[in-house]
Amino acid sequence: MASYLLVPGTYHGGWWFEPVAERLRDLGHRVVSLTLTGVGEHNHLLDGSVNLDTHIADVVRAIDEDPAEPVVLVGHSYGGMPITGAADQRPERIRSLVHLDAFAPRDGESAFDINPTAWRERIVQAAAGNGFAMVPPAFLADRDPRITTHPLASQLQRIRLTGAHEKIERRTYLHLSGFEGTPFRATWDRIRQDPSWTALELPVGHDIIRDAPDQLLELLLAQAE
């Protein structure tokens, strides 16, 4: 049995991972699908103080709640930011670190910094209402009513890393090449040339839970071997 901690991307709660999480549980694994502060069912906690450090602390807390078992730590999209910060603080607790079409920041970078110009403009526009809550685009909100606003500061705050996360033996990056206009192209180009990563690619869109759930399950199960 393995222990999995799954961290979703912008606007999404832990529910996004549940179709695959349930299949992992059915196979006997322990799975936590985490909802970050200020998002999803925790949306009522969203104010101007919720930032990347808040989300890193969310992940670290979830890791510490299962001290007996090293975790397979998985982040999708924005989720790559807080899992990187948490892995840097708890490298000895990580069995495998998995970035699913996600940010993989270096010290001093923010999600906003990594994003190309067009995506930066979307972030600014999304928070134009009150200045601290990003409003999801209509196509996402129409697809699932559980989508909520997301804290802008989590996208703007630069991460601080010691480099301890780079010593984790198993680090995997999955690039989803069917994501048109992906903001992760530069990240993928860097990681696939780095031998310390296992770099994988699937020709599907960014919503891997919808587009390739079987392949995702196979990848996650491989992390427990």
Tab-separated table of N, CA and C in Angstrom, residues 89 160 188 215:
chain	number	residue	atom	x	y	z
A	89	GLN	N	10.697	21.449	1.903
A	89	GLN	CA	10.674	21.458	3.370
A	89	GLN	C	10.642	20.057	3.985
A	160	ARG	N	10.567	30.395	-2.311
A	160	ARG	CA	11.913	30.347	-1.734
A	160	ARG	C	12.277	28.888	-1.487
A	188	TRP	N	8.749	22.416	-19.697
A	188	TRP	CA	8.960	21.103	-20.304
A	188	TRP	C	10.291	21.046	-21.056
A	215	GLN	N	-4.397	6.226	-18.225
A	215	GLN	CA	-2.949	6.462	-18.297
A	215	GLN	C	-2.450	7.126	-17.019
